[in-house]
mmCIF file of C-alpha atoms in Angstrom:
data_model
loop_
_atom_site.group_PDB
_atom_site.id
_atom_site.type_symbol
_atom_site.label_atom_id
_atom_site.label_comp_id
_atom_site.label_asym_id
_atom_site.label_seq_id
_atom_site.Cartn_x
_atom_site.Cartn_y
_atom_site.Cartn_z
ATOM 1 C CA UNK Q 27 -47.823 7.206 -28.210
ATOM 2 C CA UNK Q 28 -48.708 5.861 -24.914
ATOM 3 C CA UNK Q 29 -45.789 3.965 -24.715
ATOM 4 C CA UNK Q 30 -43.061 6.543 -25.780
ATOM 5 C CA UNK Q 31 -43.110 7.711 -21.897
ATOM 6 C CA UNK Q 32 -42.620 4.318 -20.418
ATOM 7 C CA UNK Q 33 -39.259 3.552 -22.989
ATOM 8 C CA UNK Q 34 -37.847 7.247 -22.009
ATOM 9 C CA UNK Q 35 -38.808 6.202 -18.336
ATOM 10 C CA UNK Q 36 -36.596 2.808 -18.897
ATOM 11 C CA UNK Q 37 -33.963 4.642 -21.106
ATOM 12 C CA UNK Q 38 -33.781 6.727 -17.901
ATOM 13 C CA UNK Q 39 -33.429 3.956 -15.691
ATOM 14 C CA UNK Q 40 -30.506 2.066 -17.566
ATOM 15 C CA UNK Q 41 -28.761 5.269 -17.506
ATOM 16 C CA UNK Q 42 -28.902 5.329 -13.800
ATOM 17 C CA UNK Q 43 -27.966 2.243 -13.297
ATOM 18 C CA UNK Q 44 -24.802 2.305 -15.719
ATOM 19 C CA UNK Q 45 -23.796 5.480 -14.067
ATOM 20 C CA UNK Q 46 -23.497 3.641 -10.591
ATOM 21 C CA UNK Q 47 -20.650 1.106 -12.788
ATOM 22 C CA UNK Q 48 -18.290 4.023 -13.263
ATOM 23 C CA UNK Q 49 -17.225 4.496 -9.600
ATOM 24 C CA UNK Q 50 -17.306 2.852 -5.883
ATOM 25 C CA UNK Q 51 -18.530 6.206 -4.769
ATOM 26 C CA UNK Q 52 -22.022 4.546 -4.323
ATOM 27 C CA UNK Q 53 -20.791 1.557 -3.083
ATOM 28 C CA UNK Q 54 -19.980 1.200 0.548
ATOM 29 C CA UNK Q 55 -16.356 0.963 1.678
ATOM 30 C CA UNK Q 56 -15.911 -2.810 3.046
ATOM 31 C CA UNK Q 57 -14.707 -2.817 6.639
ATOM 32 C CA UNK Q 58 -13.160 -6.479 6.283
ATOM 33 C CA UNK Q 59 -12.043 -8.107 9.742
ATOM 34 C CA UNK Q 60 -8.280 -7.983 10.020
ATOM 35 C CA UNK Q 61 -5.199 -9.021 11.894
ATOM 36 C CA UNK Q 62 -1.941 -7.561 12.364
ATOM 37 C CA UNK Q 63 0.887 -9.874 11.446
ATOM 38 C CA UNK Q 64 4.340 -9.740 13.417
ATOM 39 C CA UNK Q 65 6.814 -9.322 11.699
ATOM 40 C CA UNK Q 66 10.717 -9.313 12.115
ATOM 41 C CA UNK Q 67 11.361 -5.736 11.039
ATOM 42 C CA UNK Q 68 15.280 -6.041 11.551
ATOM 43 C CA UNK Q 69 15.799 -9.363 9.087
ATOM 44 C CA UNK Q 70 13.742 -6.727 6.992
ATOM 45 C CA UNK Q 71 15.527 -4.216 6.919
ATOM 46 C CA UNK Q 72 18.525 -6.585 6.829
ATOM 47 C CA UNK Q 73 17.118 -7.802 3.634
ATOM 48 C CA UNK Q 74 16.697 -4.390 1.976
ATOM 49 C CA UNK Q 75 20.007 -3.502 3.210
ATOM 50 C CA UNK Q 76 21.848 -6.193 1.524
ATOM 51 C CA UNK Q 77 19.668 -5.461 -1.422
ATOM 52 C CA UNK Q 78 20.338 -1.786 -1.511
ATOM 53 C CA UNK Q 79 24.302 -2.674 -1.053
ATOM 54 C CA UNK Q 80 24.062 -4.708 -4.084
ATOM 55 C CA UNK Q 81 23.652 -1.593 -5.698
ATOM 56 C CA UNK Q 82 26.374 0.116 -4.013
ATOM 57 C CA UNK Q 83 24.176 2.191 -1.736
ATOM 58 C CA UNK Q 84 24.101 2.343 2.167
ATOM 59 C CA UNK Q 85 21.918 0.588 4.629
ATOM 60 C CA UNK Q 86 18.712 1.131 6.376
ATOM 61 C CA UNK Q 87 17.695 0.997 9.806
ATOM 62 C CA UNK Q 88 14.148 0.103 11.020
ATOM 63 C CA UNK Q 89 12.064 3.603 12.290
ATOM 64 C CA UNK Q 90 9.448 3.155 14.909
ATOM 65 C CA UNK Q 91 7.443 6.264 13.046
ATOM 66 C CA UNK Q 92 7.147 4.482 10.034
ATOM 67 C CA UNK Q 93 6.133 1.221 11.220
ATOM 68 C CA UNK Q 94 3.401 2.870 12.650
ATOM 69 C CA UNK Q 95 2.845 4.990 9.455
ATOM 70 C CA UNK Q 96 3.232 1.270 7.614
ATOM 71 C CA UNK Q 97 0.545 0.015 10.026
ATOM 72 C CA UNK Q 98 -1.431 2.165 9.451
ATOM 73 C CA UNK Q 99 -1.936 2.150 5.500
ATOM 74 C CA UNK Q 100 -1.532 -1.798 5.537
ATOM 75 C CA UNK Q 101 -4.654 -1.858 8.412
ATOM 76 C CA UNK Q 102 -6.539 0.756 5.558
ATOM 77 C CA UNK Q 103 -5.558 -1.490 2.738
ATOM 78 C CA UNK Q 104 -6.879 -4.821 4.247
ATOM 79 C CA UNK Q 105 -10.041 -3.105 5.652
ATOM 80 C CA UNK Q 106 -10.496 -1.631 2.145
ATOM 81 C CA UNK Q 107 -9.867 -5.118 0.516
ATOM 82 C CA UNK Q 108 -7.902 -3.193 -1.941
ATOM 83 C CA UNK Q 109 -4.754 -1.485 -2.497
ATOM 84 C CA UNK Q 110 -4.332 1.971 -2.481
ATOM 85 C CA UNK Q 111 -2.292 4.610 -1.218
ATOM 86 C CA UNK Q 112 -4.887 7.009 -1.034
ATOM 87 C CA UNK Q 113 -7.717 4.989 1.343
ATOM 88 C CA UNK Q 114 -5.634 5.811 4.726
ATOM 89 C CA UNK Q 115 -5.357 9.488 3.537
ATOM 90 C CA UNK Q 116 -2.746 11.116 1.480
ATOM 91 C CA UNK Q 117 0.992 10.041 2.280
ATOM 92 C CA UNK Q 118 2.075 13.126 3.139
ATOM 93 C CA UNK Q 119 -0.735 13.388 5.859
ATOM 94 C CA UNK Q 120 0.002 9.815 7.258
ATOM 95 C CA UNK Q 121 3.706 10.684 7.367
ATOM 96 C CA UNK Q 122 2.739 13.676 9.762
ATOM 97 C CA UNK Q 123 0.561 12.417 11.772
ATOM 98 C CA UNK Q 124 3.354 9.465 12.629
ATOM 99 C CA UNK Q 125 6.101 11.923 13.332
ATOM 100 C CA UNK Q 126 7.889 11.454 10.335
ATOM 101 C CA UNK Q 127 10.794 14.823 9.884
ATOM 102 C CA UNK Q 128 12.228 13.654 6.663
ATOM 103 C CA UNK Q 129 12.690 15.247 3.420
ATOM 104 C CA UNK Q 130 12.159 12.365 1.381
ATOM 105 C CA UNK Q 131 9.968 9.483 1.558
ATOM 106 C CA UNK Q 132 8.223 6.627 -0.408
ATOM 107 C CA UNK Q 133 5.902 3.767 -0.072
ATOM 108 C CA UNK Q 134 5.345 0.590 -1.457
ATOM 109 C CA UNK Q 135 2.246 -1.332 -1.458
ATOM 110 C CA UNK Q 136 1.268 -4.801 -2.546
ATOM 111 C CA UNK Q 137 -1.145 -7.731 -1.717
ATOM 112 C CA UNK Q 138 -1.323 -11.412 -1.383
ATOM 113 C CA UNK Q 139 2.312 -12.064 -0.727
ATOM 114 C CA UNK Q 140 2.466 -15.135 2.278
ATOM 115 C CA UNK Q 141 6.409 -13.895 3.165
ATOM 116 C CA UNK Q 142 8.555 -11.095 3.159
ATOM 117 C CA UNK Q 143 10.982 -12.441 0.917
ATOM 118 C CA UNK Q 144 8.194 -12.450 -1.607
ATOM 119 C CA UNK Q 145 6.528 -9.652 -1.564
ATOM 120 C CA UNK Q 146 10.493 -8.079 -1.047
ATOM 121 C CA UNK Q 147 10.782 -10.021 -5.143
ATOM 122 C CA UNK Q 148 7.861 -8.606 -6.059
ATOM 123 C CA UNK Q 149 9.202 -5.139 -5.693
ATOM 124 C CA UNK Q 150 12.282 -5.485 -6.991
ATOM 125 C CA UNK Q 151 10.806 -6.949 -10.415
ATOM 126 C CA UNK Q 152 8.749 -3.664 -10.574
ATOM 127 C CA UNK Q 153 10.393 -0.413 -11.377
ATOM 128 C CA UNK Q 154 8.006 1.899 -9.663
ATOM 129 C CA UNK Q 155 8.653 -0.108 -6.311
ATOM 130 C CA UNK Q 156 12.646 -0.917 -7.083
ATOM 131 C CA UNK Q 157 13.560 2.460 -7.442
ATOM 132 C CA UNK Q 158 11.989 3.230 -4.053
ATOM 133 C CA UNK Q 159 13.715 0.861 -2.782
ATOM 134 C CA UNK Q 160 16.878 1.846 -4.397
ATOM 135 C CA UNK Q 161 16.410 5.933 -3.378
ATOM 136 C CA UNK Q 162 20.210 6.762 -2.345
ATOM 137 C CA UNK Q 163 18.845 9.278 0.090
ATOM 138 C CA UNK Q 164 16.862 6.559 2.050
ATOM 139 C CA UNK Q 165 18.350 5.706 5.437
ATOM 140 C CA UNK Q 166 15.251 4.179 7.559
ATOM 141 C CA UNK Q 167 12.329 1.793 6.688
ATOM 142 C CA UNK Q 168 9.089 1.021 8.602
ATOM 143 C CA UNK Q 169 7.165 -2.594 6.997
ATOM 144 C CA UNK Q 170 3.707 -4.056 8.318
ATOM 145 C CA UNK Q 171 1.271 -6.869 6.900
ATOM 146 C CA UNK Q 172 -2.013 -6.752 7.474
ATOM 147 C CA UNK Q 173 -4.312 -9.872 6.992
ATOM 148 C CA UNK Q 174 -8.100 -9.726 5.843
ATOM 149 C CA UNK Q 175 -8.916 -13.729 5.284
ATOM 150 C CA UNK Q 176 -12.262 -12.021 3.901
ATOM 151 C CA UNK Q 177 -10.580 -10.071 1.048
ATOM 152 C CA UNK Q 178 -9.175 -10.983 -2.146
ATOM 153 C CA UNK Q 179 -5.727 -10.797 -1.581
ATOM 154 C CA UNK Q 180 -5.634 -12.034 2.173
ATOM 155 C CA UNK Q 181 -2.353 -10.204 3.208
ATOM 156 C CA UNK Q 182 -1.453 -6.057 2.611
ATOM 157 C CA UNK Q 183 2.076 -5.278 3.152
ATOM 158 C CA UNK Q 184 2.948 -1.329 3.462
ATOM 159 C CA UNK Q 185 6.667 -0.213 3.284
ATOM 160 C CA UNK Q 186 8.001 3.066 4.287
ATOM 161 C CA UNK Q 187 11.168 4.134 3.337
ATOM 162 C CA UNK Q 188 12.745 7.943 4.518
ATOM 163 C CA UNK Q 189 16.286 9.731 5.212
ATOM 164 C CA UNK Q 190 15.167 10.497 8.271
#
């Protein structure tokens, strides 16, 4: 009987420690060392534009508000060493706070890409991002990349795209 306290006492202990598997809430968020990339925003939005016209829809123009709102989540992404579009705050939040006045917005996200024309494949090949990208309502676009050379993925890319 003496040792039916220590296996409950271990039982206990496993159950702890498998609880701490289910989440990163216990785990500290990595602040990863990163650099801002330049990046030619007009071939960008160039690129989307001839994209977009492909599908018979109109151009876009870059936005100074949503580069910075682009900066922004791609600076939280690489910092995170993940990808989400909830670790710089919600979307809506990070649209305020950069001055965005639109009534419709979206953002793609994605990691790893070296060049724009690559990570600009890599969202066309996905629906989610594709029909983002192919909103006819969208008139303006903000892009950034972020690299961590600590993370993962090495590069975050962040595009905004609004009607206004």
């Amino acid at each position: 009987m003496a040792r039916r306290p220590l296996v409950l006492a271990a039982l206990a202990g496993t159950a702890l420690a498998l609880a701490g598997c289910s989440g990163s809430a216990l785990l500290p968020a990595p602040d990863l060392p990163t650099t801002p990339v330049i990046l030619d925003e007009a071939a960008a939005a160039a690129a989307i534009s001839r994209y977009r016209a492909s599908h018979g829809l109109g151009p876009v123009v870059v936005d100074s508000s949503l580069i910075r709102a682009a900066s922004y989540q791609a600076e939280s992404n690489a910092r995170a060493g993940r990808l989400s579009h909830e670790v710089g705050g919600t979307f809506d939040v990070r649209l305020k706070r950069a001055g965005f006045g639109g009534r419709y917005a979206a953002e793609n996200l994605s990691a790893g890409s070296a060049t724009f024309d690559e990570v600009l494949k890599r969202w066309q090949v996905s629906p989610e991002h594709n029909r983002n990208m192919l909103m006819p309502q969208v008139r303006r676009v903000g892009i950034a990349r972020v690299d961590a050379p600590g993370s993962r993925y090495k590069r975050f890319w962040a595009l905004i795209l609004s009607d206004g």
